[in-house]
CSV table of C-alpha atoms and ligand atoms in Angstrom, one decimal:
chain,number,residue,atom,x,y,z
A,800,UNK,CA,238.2,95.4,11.7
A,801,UNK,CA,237.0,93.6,8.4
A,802,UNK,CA,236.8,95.6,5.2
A,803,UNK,CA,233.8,95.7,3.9
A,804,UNK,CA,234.1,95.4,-0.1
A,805,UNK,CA,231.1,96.6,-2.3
A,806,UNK,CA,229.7,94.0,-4.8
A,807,UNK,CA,227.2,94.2,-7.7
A,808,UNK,CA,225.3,90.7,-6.6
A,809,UNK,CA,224.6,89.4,-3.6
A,810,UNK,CA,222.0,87.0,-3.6
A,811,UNK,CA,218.6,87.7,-1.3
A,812,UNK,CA,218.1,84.8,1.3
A,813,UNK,CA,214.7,86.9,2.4
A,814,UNK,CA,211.8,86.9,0.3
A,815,UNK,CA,209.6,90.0,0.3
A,816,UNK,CA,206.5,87.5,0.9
A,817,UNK,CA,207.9,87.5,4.6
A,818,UNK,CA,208.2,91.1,4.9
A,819,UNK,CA,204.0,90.7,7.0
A,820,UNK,CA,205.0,87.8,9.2
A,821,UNK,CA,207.9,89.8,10.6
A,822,UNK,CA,206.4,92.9,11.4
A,823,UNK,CA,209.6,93.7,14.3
A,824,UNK,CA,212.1,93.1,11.6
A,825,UNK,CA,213.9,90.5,13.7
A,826,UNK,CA,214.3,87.9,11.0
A,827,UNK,CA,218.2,87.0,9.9
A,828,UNK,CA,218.9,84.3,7.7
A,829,UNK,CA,222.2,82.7,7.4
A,830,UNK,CA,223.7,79.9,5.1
A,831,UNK,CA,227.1,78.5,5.6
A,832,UNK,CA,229.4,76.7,2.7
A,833,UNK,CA,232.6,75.6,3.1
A,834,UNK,CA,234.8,74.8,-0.2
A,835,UNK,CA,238.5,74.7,-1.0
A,836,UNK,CA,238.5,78.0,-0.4
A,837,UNK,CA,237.2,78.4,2.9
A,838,UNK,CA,234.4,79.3,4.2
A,839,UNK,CA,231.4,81.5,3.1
A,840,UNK,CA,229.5,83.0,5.1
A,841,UNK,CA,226.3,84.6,3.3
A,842,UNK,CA,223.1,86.4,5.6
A,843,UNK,CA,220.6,88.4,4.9
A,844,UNK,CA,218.7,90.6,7.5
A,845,UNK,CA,216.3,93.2,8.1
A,846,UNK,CA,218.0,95.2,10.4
A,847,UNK,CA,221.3,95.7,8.7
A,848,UNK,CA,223.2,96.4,11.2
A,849,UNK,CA,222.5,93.3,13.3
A,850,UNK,CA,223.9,91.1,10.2
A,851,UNK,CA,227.2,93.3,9.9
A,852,UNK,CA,227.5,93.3,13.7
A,853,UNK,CA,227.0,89.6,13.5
A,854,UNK,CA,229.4,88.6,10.2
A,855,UNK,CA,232.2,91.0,12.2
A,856,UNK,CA,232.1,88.9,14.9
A,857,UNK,CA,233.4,86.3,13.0
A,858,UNK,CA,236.2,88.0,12.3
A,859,UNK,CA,236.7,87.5,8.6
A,860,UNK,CA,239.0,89.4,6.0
A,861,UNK,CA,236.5,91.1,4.2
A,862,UNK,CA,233.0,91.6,4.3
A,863,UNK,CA,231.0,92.0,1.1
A,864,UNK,CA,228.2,94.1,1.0
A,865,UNK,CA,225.4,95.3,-1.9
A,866,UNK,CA,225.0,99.2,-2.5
A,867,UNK,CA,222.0,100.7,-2.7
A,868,UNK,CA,220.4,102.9,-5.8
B,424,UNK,CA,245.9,105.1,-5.8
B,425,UNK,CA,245.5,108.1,-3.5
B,426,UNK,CA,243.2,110.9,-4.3
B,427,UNK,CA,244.1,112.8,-7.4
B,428,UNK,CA,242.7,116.9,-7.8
B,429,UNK,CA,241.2,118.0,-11.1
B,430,UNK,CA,240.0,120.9,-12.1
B,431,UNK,CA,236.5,121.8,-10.8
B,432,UNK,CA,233.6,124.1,-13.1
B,433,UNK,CA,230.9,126.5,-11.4
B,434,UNK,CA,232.9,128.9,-9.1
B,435,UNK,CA,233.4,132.5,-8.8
B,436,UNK,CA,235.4,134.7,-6.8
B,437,UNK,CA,233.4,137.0,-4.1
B,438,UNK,CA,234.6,139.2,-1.5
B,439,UNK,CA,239.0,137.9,-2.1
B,440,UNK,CA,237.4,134.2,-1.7
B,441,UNK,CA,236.5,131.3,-4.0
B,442,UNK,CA,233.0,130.4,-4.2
B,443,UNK,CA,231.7,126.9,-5.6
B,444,UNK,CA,228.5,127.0,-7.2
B,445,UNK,CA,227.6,123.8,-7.3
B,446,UNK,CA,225.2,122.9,-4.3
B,447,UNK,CA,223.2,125.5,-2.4
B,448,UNK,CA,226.2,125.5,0.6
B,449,UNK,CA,227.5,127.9,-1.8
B,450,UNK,CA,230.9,127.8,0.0
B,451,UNK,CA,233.2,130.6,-0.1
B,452,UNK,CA,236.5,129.0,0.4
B,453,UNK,CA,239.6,130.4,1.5
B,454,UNK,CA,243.0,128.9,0.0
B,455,UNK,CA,243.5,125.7,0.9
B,456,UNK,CA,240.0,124.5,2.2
B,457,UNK,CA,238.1,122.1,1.3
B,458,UNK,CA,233.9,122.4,1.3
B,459,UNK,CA,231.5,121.0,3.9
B,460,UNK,CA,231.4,118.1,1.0
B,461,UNK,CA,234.8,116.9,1.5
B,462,UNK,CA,236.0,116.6,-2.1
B,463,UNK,CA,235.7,119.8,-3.7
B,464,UNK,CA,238.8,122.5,-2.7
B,465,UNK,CA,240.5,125.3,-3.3
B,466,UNK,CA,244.1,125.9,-4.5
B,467,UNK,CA,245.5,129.0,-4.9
B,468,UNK,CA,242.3,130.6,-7.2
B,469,UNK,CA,241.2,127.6,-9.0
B,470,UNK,CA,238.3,125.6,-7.5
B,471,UNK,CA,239.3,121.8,-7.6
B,472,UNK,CA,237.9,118.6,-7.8
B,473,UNK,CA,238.6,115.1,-6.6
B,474,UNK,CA,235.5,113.1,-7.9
B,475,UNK,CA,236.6,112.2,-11.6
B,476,UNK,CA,237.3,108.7,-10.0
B,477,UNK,CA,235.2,105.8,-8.7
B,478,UNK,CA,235.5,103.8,-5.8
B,479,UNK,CA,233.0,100.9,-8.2
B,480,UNK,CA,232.3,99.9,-11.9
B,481,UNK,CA,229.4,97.8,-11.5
B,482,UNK,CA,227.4,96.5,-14.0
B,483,UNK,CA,223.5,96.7,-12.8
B,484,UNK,CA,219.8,97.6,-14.5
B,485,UNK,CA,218.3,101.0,-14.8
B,486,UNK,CA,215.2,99.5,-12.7
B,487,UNK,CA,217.8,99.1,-9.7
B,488,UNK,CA,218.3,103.5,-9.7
B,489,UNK,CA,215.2,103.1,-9.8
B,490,UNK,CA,214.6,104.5,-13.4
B,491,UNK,CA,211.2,103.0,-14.2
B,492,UNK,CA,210.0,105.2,-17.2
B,493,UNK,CA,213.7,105.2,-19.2
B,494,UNK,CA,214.5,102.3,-21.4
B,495,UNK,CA,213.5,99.7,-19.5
B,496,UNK,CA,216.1,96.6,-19.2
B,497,UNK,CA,218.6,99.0,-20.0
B,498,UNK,CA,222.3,97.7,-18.5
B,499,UNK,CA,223.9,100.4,-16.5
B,500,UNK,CA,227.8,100.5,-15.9
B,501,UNK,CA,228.1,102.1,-12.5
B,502,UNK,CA,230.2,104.3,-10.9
B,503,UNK,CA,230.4,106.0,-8.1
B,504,UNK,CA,233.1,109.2,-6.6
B,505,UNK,CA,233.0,109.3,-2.9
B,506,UNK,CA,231.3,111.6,-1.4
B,507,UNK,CA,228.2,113.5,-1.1
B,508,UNK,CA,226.7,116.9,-0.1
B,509,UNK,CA,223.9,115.1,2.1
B,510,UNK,CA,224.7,113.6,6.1
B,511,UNK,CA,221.4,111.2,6.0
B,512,UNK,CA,221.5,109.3,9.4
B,513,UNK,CA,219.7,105.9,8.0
B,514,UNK,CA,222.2,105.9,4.2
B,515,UNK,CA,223.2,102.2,3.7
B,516,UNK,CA,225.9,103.7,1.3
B,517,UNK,CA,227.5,105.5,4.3
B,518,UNK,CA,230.7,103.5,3.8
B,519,UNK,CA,231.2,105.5,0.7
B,520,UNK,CA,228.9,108.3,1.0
B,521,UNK,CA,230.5,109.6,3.3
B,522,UNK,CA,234.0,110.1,2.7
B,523,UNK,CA,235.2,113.7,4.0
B,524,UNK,CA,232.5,113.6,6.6
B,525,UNK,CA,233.0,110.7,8.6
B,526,UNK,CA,236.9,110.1,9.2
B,527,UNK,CA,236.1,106.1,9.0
B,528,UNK,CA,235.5,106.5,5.9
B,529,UNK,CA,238.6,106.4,3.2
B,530,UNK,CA,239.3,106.9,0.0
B,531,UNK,CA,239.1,104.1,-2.6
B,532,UNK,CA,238.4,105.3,-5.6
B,533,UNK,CA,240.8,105.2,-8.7
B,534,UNK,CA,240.2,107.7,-11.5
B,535,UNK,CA,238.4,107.1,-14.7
B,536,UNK,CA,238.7,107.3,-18.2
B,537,UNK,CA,235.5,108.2,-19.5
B,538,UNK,CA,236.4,107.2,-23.4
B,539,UNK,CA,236.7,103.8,-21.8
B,540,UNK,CA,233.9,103.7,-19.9
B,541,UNK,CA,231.8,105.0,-22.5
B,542,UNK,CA,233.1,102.4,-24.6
B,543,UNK,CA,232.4,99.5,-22.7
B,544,UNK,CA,228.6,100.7,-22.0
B,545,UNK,CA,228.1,100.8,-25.6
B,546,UNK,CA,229.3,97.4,-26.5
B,547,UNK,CA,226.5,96.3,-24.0
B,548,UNK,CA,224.2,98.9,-25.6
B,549,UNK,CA,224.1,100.2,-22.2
B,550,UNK,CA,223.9,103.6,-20.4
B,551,UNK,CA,226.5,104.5,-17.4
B,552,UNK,CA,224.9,105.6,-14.2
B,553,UNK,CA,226.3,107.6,-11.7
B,554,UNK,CA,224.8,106.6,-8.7
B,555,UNK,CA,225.2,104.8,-4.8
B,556,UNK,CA,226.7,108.5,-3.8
B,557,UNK,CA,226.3,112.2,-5.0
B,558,UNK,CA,226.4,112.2,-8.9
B,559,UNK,CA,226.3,115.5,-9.2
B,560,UNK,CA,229.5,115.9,-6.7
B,561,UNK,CA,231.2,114.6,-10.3
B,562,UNK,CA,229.8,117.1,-12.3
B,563,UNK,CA,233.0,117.0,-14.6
B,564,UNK,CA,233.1,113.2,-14.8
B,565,UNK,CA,229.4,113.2,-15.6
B,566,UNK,CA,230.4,116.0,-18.3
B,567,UNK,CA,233.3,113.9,-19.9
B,568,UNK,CA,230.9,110.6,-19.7
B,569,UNK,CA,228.2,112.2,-22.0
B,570,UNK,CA,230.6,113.6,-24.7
B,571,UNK,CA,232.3,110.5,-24.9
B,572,UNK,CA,229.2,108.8,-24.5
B,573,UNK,CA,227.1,110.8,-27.1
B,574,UNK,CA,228.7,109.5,-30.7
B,575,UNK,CA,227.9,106.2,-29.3
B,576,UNK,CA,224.5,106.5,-28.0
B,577,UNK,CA,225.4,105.7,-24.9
B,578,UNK,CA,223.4,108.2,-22.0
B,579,UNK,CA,224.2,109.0,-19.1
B,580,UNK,CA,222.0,108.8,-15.8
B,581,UNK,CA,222.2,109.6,-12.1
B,582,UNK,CA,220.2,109.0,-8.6
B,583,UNK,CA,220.8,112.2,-7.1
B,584,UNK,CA,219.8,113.8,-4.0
B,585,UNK,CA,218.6,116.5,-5.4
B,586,UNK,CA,220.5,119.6,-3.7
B,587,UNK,CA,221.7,121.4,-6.8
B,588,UNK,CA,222.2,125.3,-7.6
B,589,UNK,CA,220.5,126.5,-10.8
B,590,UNK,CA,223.6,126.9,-12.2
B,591,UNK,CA,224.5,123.3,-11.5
B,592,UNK,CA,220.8,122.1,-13.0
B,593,UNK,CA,221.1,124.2,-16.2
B,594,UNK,CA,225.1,122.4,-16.7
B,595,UNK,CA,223.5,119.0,-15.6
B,596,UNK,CA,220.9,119.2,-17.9
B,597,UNK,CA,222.9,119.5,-20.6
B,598,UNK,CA,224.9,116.3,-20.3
B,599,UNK,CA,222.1,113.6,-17.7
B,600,UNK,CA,219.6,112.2,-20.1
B,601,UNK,CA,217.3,110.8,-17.0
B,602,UNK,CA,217.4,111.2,-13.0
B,603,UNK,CA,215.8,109.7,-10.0
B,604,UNK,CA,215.5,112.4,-7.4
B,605,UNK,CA,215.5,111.6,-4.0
B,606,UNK,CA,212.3,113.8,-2.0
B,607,UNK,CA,212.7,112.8,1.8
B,608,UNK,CA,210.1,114.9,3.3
B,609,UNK,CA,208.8,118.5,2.2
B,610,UNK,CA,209.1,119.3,6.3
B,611,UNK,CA,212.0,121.7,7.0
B,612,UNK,CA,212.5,120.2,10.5
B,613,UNK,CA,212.7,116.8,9.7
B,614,UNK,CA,214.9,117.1,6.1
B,615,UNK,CA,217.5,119.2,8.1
B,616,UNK,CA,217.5,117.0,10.8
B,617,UNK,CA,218.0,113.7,8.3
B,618,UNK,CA,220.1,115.2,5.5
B,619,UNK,CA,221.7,118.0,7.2
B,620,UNK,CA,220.0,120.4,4.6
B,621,UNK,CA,217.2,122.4,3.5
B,622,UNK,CA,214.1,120.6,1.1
B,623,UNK,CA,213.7,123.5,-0.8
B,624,UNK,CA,216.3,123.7,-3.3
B,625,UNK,CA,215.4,119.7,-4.4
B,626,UNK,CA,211.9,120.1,-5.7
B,627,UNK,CA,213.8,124.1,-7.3
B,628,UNK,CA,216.3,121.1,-9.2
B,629,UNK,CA,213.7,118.7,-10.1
B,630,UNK,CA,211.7,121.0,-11.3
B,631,UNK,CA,214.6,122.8,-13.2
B,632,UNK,CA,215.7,119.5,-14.7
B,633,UNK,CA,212.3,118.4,-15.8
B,634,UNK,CA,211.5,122.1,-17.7
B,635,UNK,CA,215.0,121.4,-19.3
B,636,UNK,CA,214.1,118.1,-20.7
B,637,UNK,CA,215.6,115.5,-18.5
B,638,UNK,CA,213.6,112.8,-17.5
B,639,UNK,CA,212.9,112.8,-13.5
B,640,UNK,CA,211.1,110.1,-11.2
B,641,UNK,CA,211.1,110.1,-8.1
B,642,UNK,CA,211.8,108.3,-4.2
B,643,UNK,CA,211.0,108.6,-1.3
B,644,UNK,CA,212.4,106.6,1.3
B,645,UNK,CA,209.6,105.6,4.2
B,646,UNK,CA,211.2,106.1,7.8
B,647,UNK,CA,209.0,105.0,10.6
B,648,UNK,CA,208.1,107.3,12.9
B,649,UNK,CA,209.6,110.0,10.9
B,650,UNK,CA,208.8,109.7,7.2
B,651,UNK,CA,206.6,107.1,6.3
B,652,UNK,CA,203.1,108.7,7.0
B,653,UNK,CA,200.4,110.3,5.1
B,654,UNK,CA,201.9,113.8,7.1
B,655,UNK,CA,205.3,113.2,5.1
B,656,UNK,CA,203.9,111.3,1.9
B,657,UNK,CA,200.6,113.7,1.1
B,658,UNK,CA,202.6,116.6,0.6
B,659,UNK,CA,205.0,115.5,-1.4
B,660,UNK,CA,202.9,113.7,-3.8
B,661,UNK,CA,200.6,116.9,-4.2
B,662,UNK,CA,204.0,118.8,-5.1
B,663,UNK,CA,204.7,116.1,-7.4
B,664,UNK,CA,201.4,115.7,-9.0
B,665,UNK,CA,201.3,119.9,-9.1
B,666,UNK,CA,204.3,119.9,-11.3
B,667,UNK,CA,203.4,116.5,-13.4
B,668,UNK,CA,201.2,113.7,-12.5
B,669,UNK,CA,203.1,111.5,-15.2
B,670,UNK,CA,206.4,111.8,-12.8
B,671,UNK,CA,206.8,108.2,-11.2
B,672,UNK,CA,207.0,108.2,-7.8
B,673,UNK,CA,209.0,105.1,-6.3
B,674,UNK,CA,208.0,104.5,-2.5
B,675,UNK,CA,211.2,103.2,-1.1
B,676,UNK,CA,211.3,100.5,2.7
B,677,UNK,CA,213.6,101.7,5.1
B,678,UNK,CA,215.5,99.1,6.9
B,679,UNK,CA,217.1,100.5,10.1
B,680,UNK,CA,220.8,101.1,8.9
B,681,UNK,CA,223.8,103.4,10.0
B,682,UNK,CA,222.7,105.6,12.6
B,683,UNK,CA,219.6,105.3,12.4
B,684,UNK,CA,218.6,101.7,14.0
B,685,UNK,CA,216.3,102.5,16.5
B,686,UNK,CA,212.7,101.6,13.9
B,687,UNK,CA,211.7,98.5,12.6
B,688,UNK,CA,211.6,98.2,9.1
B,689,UNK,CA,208.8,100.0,6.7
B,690,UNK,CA,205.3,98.0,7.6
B,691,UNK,CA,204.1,96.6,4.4
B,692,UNK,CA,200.8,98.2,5.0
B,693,UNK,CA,202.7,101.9,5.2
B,694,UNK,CA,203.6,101.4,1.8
B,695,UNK,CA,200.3,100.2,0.2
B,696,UNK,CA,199.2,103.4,2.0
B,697,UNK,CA,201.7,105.9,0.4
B,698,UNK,CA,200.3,104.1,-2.8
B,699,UNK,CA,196.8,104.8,-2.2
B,700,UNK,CA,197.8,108.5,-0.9
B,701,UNK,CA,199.6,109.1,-4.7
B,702,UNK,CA,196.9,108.0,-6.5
B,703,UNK,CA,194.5,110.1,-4.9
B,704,UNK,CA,197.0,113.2,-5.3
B,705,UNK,CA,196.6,112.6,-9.5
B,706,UNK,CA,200.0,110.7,-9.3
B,707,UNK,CA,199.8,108.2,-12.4
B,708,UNK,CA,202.5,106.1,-11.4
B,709,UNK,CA,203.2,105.1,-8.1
B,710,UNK,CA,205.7,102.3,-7.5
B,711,UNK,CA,207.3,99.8,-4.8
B,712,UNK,CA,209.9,98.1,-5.5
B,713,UNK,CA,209.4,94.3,-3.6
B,714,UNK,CA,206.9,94.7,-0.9
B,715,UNK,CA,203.4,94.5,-2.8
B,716,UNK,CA,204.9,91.7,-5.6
B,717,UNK,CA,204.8,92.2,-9.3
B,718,UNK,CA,201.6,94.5,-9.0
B,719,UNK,CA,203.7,97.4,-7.1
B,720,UNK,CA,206.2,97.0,-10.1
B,721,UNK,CA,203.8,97.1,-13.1
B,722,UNK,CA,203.4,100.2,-15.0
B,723,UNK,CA,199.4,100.4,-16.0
B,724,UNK,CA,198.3,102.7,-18.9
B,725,UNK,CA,196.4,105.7,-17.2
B,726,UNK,CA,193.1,105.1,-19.3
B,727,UNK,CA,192.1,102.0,-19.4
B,728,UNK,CA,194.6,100.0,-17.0
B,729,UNK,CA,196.1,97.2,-18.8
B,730,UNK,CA,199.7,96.5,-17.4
B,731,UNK,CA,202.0,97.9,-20.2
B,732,UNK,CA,205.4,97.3,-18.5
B,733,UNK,CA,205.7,94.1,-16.3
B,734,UNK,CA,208.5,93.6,-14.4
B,735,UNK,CA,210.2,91.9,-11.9
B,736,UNK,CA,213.0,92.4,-9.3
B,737,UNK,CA,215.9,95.1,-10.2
B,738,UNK,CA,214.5,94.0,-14.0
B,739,UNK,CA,212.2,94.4,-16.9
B,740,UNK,CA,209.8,91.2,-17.5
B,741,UNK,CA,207.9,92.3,-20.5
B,742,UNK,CA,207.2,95.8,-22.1
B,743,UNK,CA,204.4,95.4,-24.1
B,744,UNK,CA,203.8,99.5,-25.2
B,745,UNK,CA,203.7,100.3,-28.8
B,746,UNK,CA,205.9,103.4,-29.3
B,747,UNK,CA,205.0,104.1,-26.2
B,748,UNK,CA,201.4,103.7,-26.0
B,749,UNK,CA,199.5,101.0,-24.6
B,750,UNK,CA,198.6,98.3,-27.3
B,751,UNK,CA,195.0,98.1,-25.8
B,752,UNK,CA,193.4,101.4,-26.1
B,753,UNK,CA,196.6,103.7,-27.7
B,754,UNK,CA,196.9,105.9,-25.4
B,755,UNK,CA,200.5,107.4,-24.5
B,756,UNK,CA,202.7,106.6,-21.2
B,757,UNK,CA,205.2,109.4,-20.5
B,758,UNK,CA,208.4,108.2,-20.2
B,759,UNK,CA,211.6,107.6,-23.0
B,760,UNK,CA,210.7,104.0,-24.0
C,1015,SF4,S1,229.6,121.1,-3.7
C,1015,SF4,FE1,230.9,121.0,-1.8
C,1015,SF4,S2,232.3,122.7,-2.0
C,1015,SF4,FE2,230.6,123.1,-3.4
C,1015,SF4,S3,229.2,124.3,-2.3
C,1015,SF4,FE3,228.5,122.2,-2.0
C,1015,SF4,S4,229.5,121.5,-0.1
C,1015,SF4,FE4,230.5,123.4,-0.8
């Protein structure tokens, strides 16, 4: 299972001006980029849990993930 | 590094057992055991700790506790001791609230040297926040963070749940300059079956904190279906507004996290509700974060409603009061500007 590291910044992909036009919460929003490194893959979601569920079936090393408060 | 043990503060002995003072579980330990919280224990007759550690240091903005009213733009160095004395289904911290509840959950946290700490939030003119789990689980860390902290102005801050003995509010207010409390519902039922606990002792801390100078705001997280109606929200903001109508009250979205996934997300509309419902409880200030733009973010003077504090996400835009009063018409807004 991937580790899931906390970071201070992760940047939104989901503006809250879409919050109305999504009233189910369904929306996830994923962008790609691949560099020397590897690849990177960053989401955003309303439903959490769907984005984690999705990113861990990538299988990736780690996982980085925003607190909250 | 593994967990370390330090001593703990507030415990007593009763009936041959040790008793920690700190949250209203009051546990009375036998040797060896460790509290329903999972990381405060007893050895031999001293009560220990294991939260003068973080599992973060992150550097962040008092707006993100959310600490609206105290020294806005203010840079907070974050930390955070796993662990906490609440079980709440829907936390998005769970990965590190949890530890010593959930057995997924391990231990990450390194200890901390508050001197150094302090240190580096004054070089930013910052404040340190304890925060993302239960600050006042790290009552001793918070402790050894405001005396290093105080010859160098630097404060120290939490986001607390709220579930504090008196004896733990009068030792916290000594050492926590400001606080955002967390009020989930006033409803026995539905705060037990969230948190795992009872409302009661919350609004007895915030209240205790508030008489002994601390400055408090408020959240309240809006759960569809369980928290995020005028049933939930009335109550609470006439509690609030009974006590102070200058405490700011920060309606929070829920997105479906944890285990709690089975809602959508707060409607927009609940929220502009729980706005409405404040302001006609006497609530001055009644906030959200994102969903209603800058508007839901801007602090207005109470008299004659110019914005005095603009601000955008997780930061201050512009704070236009005049030792704390609104240039227009000179009135005060409460707060520590
Ligand atoms: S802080 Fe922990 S050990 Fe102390 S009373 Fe609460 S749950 Fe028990």
């Amino acid at each position: 299972m991937a580790e899931y590291r906390m970071v201070e910044h992760i940047p939104d992909l989901i503006q809250p001006e879409e919050y109305e036009r999504h009233p189910e919460g369904r929306l996830v929003r994923i962008s790609i980029s691949v560099d020397g490194g590897g690849v990177q893959v960053l989401g955003d979601a309303f439903r959490p849990e769907v984005l984690e569920r999705l990113l861990e079936t990538l299988g990736p090393d780690a996982i980085e993930q925003m607190l909250c408060g | 590094m593994g967990m370390q043990w330090t001593p703990a503060v507030l415990q007593r002995r009763r009936h041959g057992r040790v008793q920690c003072l700190l949250c209203p579980f009051r546990c009375a330990l036998e040797d060896g055991e460790t509290g329903l919280c999972g990381v405060r224990r007893r050895t031999g007759d001293r009560l220990e700790t294991a939260t003068f550690a973080s599992s973060v240091r992150h550097w962040d903005t008092v707006e993100r506790k959310p600490l609206y009213h105290y020294r806005p733009g203010t840079p907070c160095l974050t930390l955070a001791a796993p662990g906490c004395t609440f079980a709440c289904d829907y936390c998005i911290n769970h990965r590190m609230s949890q530890y010593g509840r959930e057995d997924s959950v391990r231990w990450d946290a390194e200890p901390v040297d508050a001197e150094e700490v302090a240190g580096e939030a004054a070089a930013r003119s910052g404040c340190v926040a304890i925060s993302y789990t239960e600050p006042s689980l790290a009552i001793e860390l918070t402790a050894a963070l405001a005396e290093s902290g105080r010859p160098l102005g630097v404060d120290v801050v939490w986001k607390s749940n709220g579930f504090l003995t008196a004896e733990a509010v009068d030792l916290a207010a000594r050492h926590v300059a400001a606080v955002n409390v967390d009020v989930k519902t006033l409803d026995e039922r539905d705060h037990r079956d969230l948190t795992g606990a009872r409302p009661g002792p919350v609004l007895d801390a915030l209240t205790g904190l508030r008489e002994r100078g601390v400055w408090v705001e408020v959240s309240t997280p809006l759960i569809p279906g369980l928290t995020a109606g005028p049933g939930t929200l009335r109550p609470i903001a006439r509690a609030l507004a009974a006590l102070d109508p200058a405490i700011p009250w920060h309606l929070v979205r829920a997105t479906p996290a944890h285990r709690r996934t089975g809602h959508a997300p707060t409607p927009v509309a609940d929220l502009a509700a729980g706005v409405r419902i404040g302001r006609e409880e006497g609530l001055r200030h009644v906030y959200v974060e994102r969903a209603l733009g800058a508007v839901g973010r801007a602090t207005r003077c109470p008299r004659c409603r110019t914005t005095v504090v603009a601000r955008d996400i997780w930061a201050l835009g512009e704070n236009a009061l005049e030792d704390g009063r609104c240039p227009r018409c000179g009135t005060a807004v409460e707060g520590r500007w």
